[in-house]
Amino acid sequence: MANDPIHQFQIAKLIPIEIGGLDFSFTNSSLFMVATAVGAGAFLYLTTSSRGLIPSRLQSVSEMSYEFVANMLRDAAGTQGMKFFPLVFSLFMFVLVANLFGMFPYFFTITSHLIVTFALALLVIGTVVVYGFWKHGFGFLKLFVPHGVPGVLVPLVVAIEVISFLSRPISLSVRLFANMLAGHITLKVFAGFVTSLSAFGVAGIAGAVLPLAMTVALTGLEFLVAFLQAYVFAVLTCMYLNDALHPGH
Amino acid sequence: MATSKGPGETGGKPGDHDANPRGDDLDRRRRELEAAIAAKRPRPAPDGPASKTSGMTGIGYALRLSSEFIAGVVVGAGLGWFVDRLAGTSPWGLIVFLLLGFGAGVVNVLRSAGLVAEHRIRKPGGEEPPVGD
């Protein structure tokens, strides 16, 4: 555990389960996913259960997060987009709470694994594609043909637009994953400097003040990033859903 | 608050007579409060999160742009490699799709930077642009 900055991302099987040769083990990642879902759900449920007309502090936190996501979705996708509010709000809360849980020492950060964020991104893009085709039929493909492009350029533009569309789940998931991974590694490395420097006696301890200050600053930055990445994830989800709702352009 | 009438008069006829103006007064005050809240609310709604997150959305943009570009290139390269494997056109698929992916990455960046007109604005004349949606 001591100075290995990667160690914190290791998956450990808590309850080994194997069905038909496939590994369905309940890992520490699964545990923290459950904790995230339960934590977010319990927080929202308990803080809003009193339904005070004058909200308590925690209730207003819940209401603010609701309004924050609702405004975001309404701005990006219009009032028609509000039918996707449960999806966007769940994603936002899940990512936010998962990121914030990751800030606890010794906790596992589930969003620092690419497969988790990629599954979330695929959920978003899958929703966009399925809803787009269900609602607009093949008219959804107009998404790839911008209006007013000269005929000669259409194949090129369509190819670029298709690649651009395919790159969305990648950029969506890689951004979240890379930020959480890099942030946690940086924190760990700087924190490791503190311990290894302070092994060198008085001068080392005096020098260790610098990485310690850096660690404190980075912790603040990581809280910002945790919120910011959840925000960016939700905003982009809204924008992609907007494409599913209004593909013609 | 204790008005000039005082709370003791609520019992009889005059109290009834009194209750109406007081109710009206409450209504009026409630309406005023609602108006005040309504006047206040739009200001924090578009401005508050925006101004509060203006620094944050700036960082958000910065984090977004690079990954958008890289994702475009990576997807293009992956697609080219896949096409090559399927069709056996060894370097050409990769070359062509890498270039297309580069283009897609640039489009991604320009779009998320807001430098390319968003889809909705480019609608044909019949549809009204973004606001109504």
XYZ file of C-alpha atoms in Angstrom:
382
model
C 0.000 0.000 0.000
C 2.822 2.301 0.953
C 4.010 4.155 -2.096
C 2.398 2.455 -5.037
C 0.114 5.056 -6.620
C -1.693 2.457 -8.732
C -2.551 0.179 -5.868
C -5.713 2.073 -5.041
C -7.302 1.076 -8.354
C -6.919 -2.648 -7.900
C -10.041 -4.736 -8.043
C -10.432 -7.161 -5.179
C -13.006 -9.912 -5.190
C -15.078 -9.752 -2.055
C -17.543 -12.525 -2.820
C -16.378 -14.776 -5.648
C -19.301 -15.756 -7.860
C -18.931 -17.745 -11.047
C -21.833 -18.605 -13.284
C -21.279 -20.665 -16.400
C -17.561 -19.978 -16.487
C -18.124 -16.230 -16.341
C -16.861 -14.160 -13.493
C -19.700 -12.364 -11.710
C -17.793 -11.767 -8.512
C -18.912 -9.075 -6.151
C -15.838 -6.874 -6.065
C -14.867 -3.771 -4.170
C -15.946 -1.875 -7.279
C -19.407 -3.418 -7.061
C -19.514 -2.622 -3.374
C -18.841 1.034 -3.996
C -21.322 1.165 -6.851
C -23.957 -0.146 -4.490
C -22.788 2.294 -1.835
C -22.993 5.142 -4.350
C -26.478 4.267 -5.501
C -27.714 3.693 -1.960
C -25.951 6.782 -0.662
C -27.350 9.064 -3.343
C -30.822 7.578 -3.101
C -30.903 7.662 0.678
C -29.641 11.223 0.752
C -32.305 12.434 -1.650
C -35.033 10.437 0.039
C -34.200 11.339 3.611
C -33.513 14.998 2.994
C -36.748 15.521 1.097
C -38.935 13.332 3.294
C -39.883 16.172 5.617
C -41.032 18.258 2.631
C -40.613 21.453 4.562
C -42.030 24.510 2.883
C -39.014 26.248 4.282
C -36.348 23.736 3.390
C -33.699 22.707 5.818
C -30.132 22.963 4.626
C -29.910 19.405 3.401
C -33.306 19.605 1.761
C -32.228 22.680 -0.128
C -29.140 20.803 -1.281
C -31.440 18.178 -2.775
C -33.678 20.807 -4.299
C -30.715 22.696 -5.700
C -29.361 19.593 -7.357
C -32.798 18.925 -8.818
C -33.134 22.440 -10.172
C -29.560 22.471 -11.379
C -30.078 19.392 -13.525
C -33.572 20.443 -14.582
C -32.342 23.826 -15.801
C -29.409 22.226 -17.538
C -31.644 19.806 -19.367
C -34.225 22.454 -20.227
C -31.569 24.766 -21.608
C -29.968 22.079 -23.729
C -32.917 20.038 -24.951
C -35.993 22.163 -24.342
C -39.080 21.154 -22.395
C -39.475 18.034 -24.537
C -36.203 16.881 -23.102
C -37.689 16.765 -19.626
C -38.895 13.221 -20.278
C -35.250 12.261 -19.957
C -34.901 14.024 -16.645
C -34.838 10.805 -14.579
C -32.006 9.450 -16.698
C -29.932 12.612 -16.605
C -30.526 13.206 -12.928
C -29.622 9.621 -12.029
C -26.461 9.811 -14.101
C -25.486 13.140 -12.604
C -26.065 12.012 -9.043
C -24.348 8.683 -9.607
C -21.248 10.213 -11.125
C -21.145 13.029 -8.602
C -21.556 10.791 -5.572
C -19.126 8.230 -6.985
C -16.528 10.959 -7.530
C -17.079 12.396 -4.080
C -16.934 8.966 -2.449
C -13.617 8.531 -4.182
C -12.293 11.474 -2.190
C -12.509 9.550 1.083
C -9.217 7.963 2.031
C -9.178 4.196 1.453
C -12.307 4.362 -0.642
C -12.431 2.909 -4.098
C -13.146 5.344 -6.930
C -15.407 3.529 -9.338
C -15.266 6.262 -11.975
C -11.510 5.759 -12.245
C -12.160 2.594 -14.222
C -12.681 3.032 -17.928
C -15.156 0.196 -18.220
C -17.510 1.823 -15.725
C -17.525 5.209 -17.398
C -17.697 3.590 -20.828
C -20.771 1.632 -19.760
C -22.365 4.887 -18.595
C -21.473 6.561 -21.898
C -22.852 3.623 -23.867
C -26.066 3.917 -21.887
C -26.339 7.547 -22.964
C -25.484 6.950 -26.602
C -27.681 3.839 -26.689
C -30.571 5.919 -25.402
C -29.881 8.569 -28.043
C -29.742 6.054 -30.889
C -32.735 3.973 -29.791
C -34.907 6.973 -29.026
C -33.801 8.736 -32.202
C -34.724 5.816 -34.439
C -37.890 5.073 -32.503
C -39.080 8.656 -32.699
C -37.871 9.732 -36.113
C -37.305 6.465 -37.973
C -34.686 6.927 -40.619
C -35.113 10.660 -40.308
C -32.697 10.301 -37.434
C -29.960 9.777 -40.013
C -30.408 13.391 -41.039
C -28.240 14.035 -38.010
C -25.302 13.086 -40.169
C -26.197 15.304 -43.107
C -25.871 18.945 -42.187
C -28.161 21.264 -44.012
C -26.851 23.239 -46.959
C -23.776 21.213 -47.822
C -22.860 21.112 -51.533
C -23.591 17.725 -53.076
C -19.981 16.921 -53.851
C -18.962 17.277 -50.241
C -21.803 15.248 -48.774
C -19.942 11.883 -48.609
C -16.955 13.488 -46.934
C -19.067 15.429 -44.481
C -21.178 12.382 -43.679
C -18.069 10.317 -43.001
C -16.710 13.008 -40.701
C -20.041 13.392 -38.937
C -20.337 9.643 -38.419
C -16.859 9.453 -36.936
C -17.655 12.487 -34.830
C -20.774 10.744 -33.554
C -18.882 7.529 -32.848
C -16.246 9.440 -30.939
C -18.804 10.763 -28.496
C -19.003 7.771 -26.158
C -15.205 7.574 -26.251
C -14.632 11.189 -25.341
C -17.446 11.125 -22.799
C -16.058 8.113 -20.966
C -12.346 8.779 -21.387
C -12.683 12.304 -20.053
C -14.308 11.236 -16.815
C -12.068 8.219 -16.365
C -8.833 10.041 -17.176
C -9.584 12.953 -14.890
C -10.386 10.780 -11.918
C -7.465 8.433 -12.548
C -4.917 11.185 -13.092
C -6.160 13.199 -10.150
C -5.960 10.310 -7.739
C -2.543 9.237 -8.954
C -1.235 12.794 -8.618
C -2.601 13.046 -5.112
C -1.020 9.773 -4.164
C 2.340 10.637 -5.700
C 2.565 13.955 -3.905
C 1.439 12.411 -0.664
C 4.095 9.747 -1.200
C 6.740 12.465 -1.505
C 5.825 13.644 1.959
C 6.533 10.297 3.561
C 9.653 9.529 1.581
C 11.129 13.000 2.137
C 10.461 12.970 5.835
C 12.553 9.826 6.118
C 15.640 11.995 5.533
C 15.696 13.636 8.918
C 15.135 17.274 9.758
C 16.024 18.708 6.354
C 13.710 16.187 4.730
C 10.854 17.097 7.010
C 11.420 20.763 6.243
C 11.364 19.936 2.546
C 8.283 17.776 2.914
C 6.247 20.865 3.678
C 6.149 21.693 -0.027
C 4.571 18.461 -1.277
C 2.275 18.537 1.744
C 1.012 21.969 0.718
C 0.658 20.651 -2.814
C -1.357 17.699 -1.572
C -3.703 19.987 0.307
C -4.148 22.177 -2.756
C -4.671 19.153 -4.987
C -7.315 17.808 -2.643
C -9.264 21.008 -3.119
C -8.760 20.793 -6.854
C -9.938 17.197 -6.843
C -13.190 18.186 -5.173
C -13.650 20.765 -7.908
C -12.875 18.184 -10.576
C -15.245 15.683 -8.985
C -18.102 18.124 -9.309
C -16.987 19.456 -12.659
C -16.766 16.076 -14.313
C -20.222 15.116 -13.133
C -21.442 18.440 -14.494
C -19.714 17.976 -17.851
C -21.009 14.431 -18.126
C -24.563 15.595 -17.496
C -24.278 18.589 -19.842
C -23.006 16.460 -22.690
C -25.715 13.889 -22.018
C -28.254 16.686 -22.392
C -26.690 17.855 -25.636
C -26.667 14.364 -27.106
C -30.249 13.793 -26.053
C -31.078 17.027 -27.812
C -29.737 15.468 -31.016
C -32.044 12.515 -30.504
C -35.004 14.834 -30.023
C -34.236 17.185 -32.894
C -32.058 15.389 -35.420
C -33.036 17.491 -38.422
C -30.677 20.336 -39.062
C -47.245 41.667 13.658
C -49.629 43.302 16.039
C -51.668 45.729 13.994
C -53.551 48.683 15.381
C -56.682 46.477 15.694
C -54.948 43.969 17.900
C -55.545 40.243 18.041
C -58.164 40.392 20.788
C -60.967 41.553 18.483
C -61.231 38.395 16.433
C -64.308 37.117 18.280
C -67.371 39.148 17.222
C -68.866 40.888 14.241
C -66.294 43.632 14.020
C -63.663 40.952 14.064
C -65.281 39.363 11.018
C -65.410 42.670 9.364
C -61.841 43.043 10.289
C -60.762 39.605 9.100
C -61.508 40.416 5.491
C -59.193 43.338 5.132
C -56.603 41.341 6.974
C -57.105 38.451 4.581
C -56.843 40.838 1.683
C -53.794 42.224 3.235
C -52.303 38.758 3.504
C -53.259 38.033 -0.090
C -51.782 41.244 -1.220
C -48.617 40.573 0.699
C -48.440 37.056 -0.661
C -48.855 38.351 -4.184
C -46.198 40.910 -3.606
C -43.933 38.248 -2.228
C -44.566 36.023 -5.219
C -43.877 38.882 -7.566
C -40.724 39.671 -5.674
C -39.645 36.038 -5.804
C -40.525 35.793 -9.478
C -38.542 38.917 -10.117
C -35.645 37.479 -8.204
C -35.742 33.985 -9.543
C -34.832 34.397 -13.208
C -31.817 36.382 -12.187
C -30.247 33.613 -10.140
C -31.426 30.939 -12.562
C -29.620 31.910 -15.779
C -27.059 34.122 -14.170
C -26.332 32.485 -10.843
C -25.112 29.097 -12.031
C -23.498 30.695 -15.054
C -21.574 33.312 -13.145
C -20.809 30.913 -10.348
C -19.570 28.294 -12.780
C -18.070 30.679 -15.307
C -14.644 29.795 -14.054
C -15.714 26.203 -13.796
C -17.248 25.995 -17.242
C -13.989 27.495 -18.462
C -12.091 24.601 -16.932
C -14.805 22.305 -18.199
C -14.201 23.533 -21.733
C -10.484 23.097 -21.336
C -10.938 19.519 -20.196
C -13.447 18.829 -22.922
C -11.620 20.132 -25.955
C -8.560 17.913 -25.767
C -10.529 14.751 -25.195
C -12.926 15.615 -28.012
C -10.071 15.955 -30.444
C -8.266 12.827 -29.293
C -11.463 10.807 -29.370
C -12.064 11.828 -32.983
C -8.580 10.771 -34.074
C -8.693 7.543 -32.065
C -12.067 6.525 -33.436
C -10.924 7.318 -36.975
C -7.778 5.255 -36.547
C -9.684 2.386 -34.958
C -12.250 2.413 -37.732
C -9.513 2.436 -40.380
C -7.701 -0.420 -38.708
C -10.954 -2.384 -38.523
C -11.753 -1.710 -42.193
C -8.262 -2.823 -43.126
C -8.677 -6.057 -41.234
C -11.989 -6.755 -42.866
C -11.127 -5.728 -46.406
C -7.385 -6.403 -46.393
C -6.567 -3.009 -47.878
C -3.717 -2.714 -45.506
C -2.433 0.817 -45.168
C -5.118 2.683 -47.072
C -8.055 2.297 -44.752
C -5.961 3.443 -41.833
C -4.614 6.419 -43.762
C -7.989 7.557 -45.050
C -9.865 7.052 -41.810
C -7.117 8.611 -39.746
C -7.431 11.740 -41.843
C -11.199 11.619 -41.570
C -10.828 11.110 -37.834
C -8.590 14.156 -37.698
C -11.323 16.103 -39.456
C -13.902 14.724 -37.057
C -11.705 15.696 -34.124
C -11.415 19.238 -35.411
C -15.166 19.379 -35.950
C -15.680 18.084 -32.413
C -13.422 20.732 -30.971
C -14.940 23.558 -32.983
C -18.422 22.394 -32.101
C -17.806 22.093 -28.388
C -16.026 25.440 -28.444
C -19.156 26.869 -30.015
C -17.272 28.135 -33.061
C -19.343 26.062 -35.475
C -22.989 26.972 -35.585
C -24.978 24.467 -33.563
C -27.238 22.138 -35.427
C -30.414 23.848 -34.480
C -29.404 27.184 -35.899
C -28.701 25.717 -39.277
C -32.278 24.615 -39.711
C -33.974 25.335 -43.024
C -35.988 28.511 -43.090
C -39.334 26.904 -42.309
C -38.424 25.869 -38.813
C -37.806 28.478 -36.259
C -34.392 28.470 -34.689
C -33.445 27.423 -31.266
C -35.437 29.382 -28.753
C -38.827 27.743 -29.152
C -37.607 24.195 -28.749
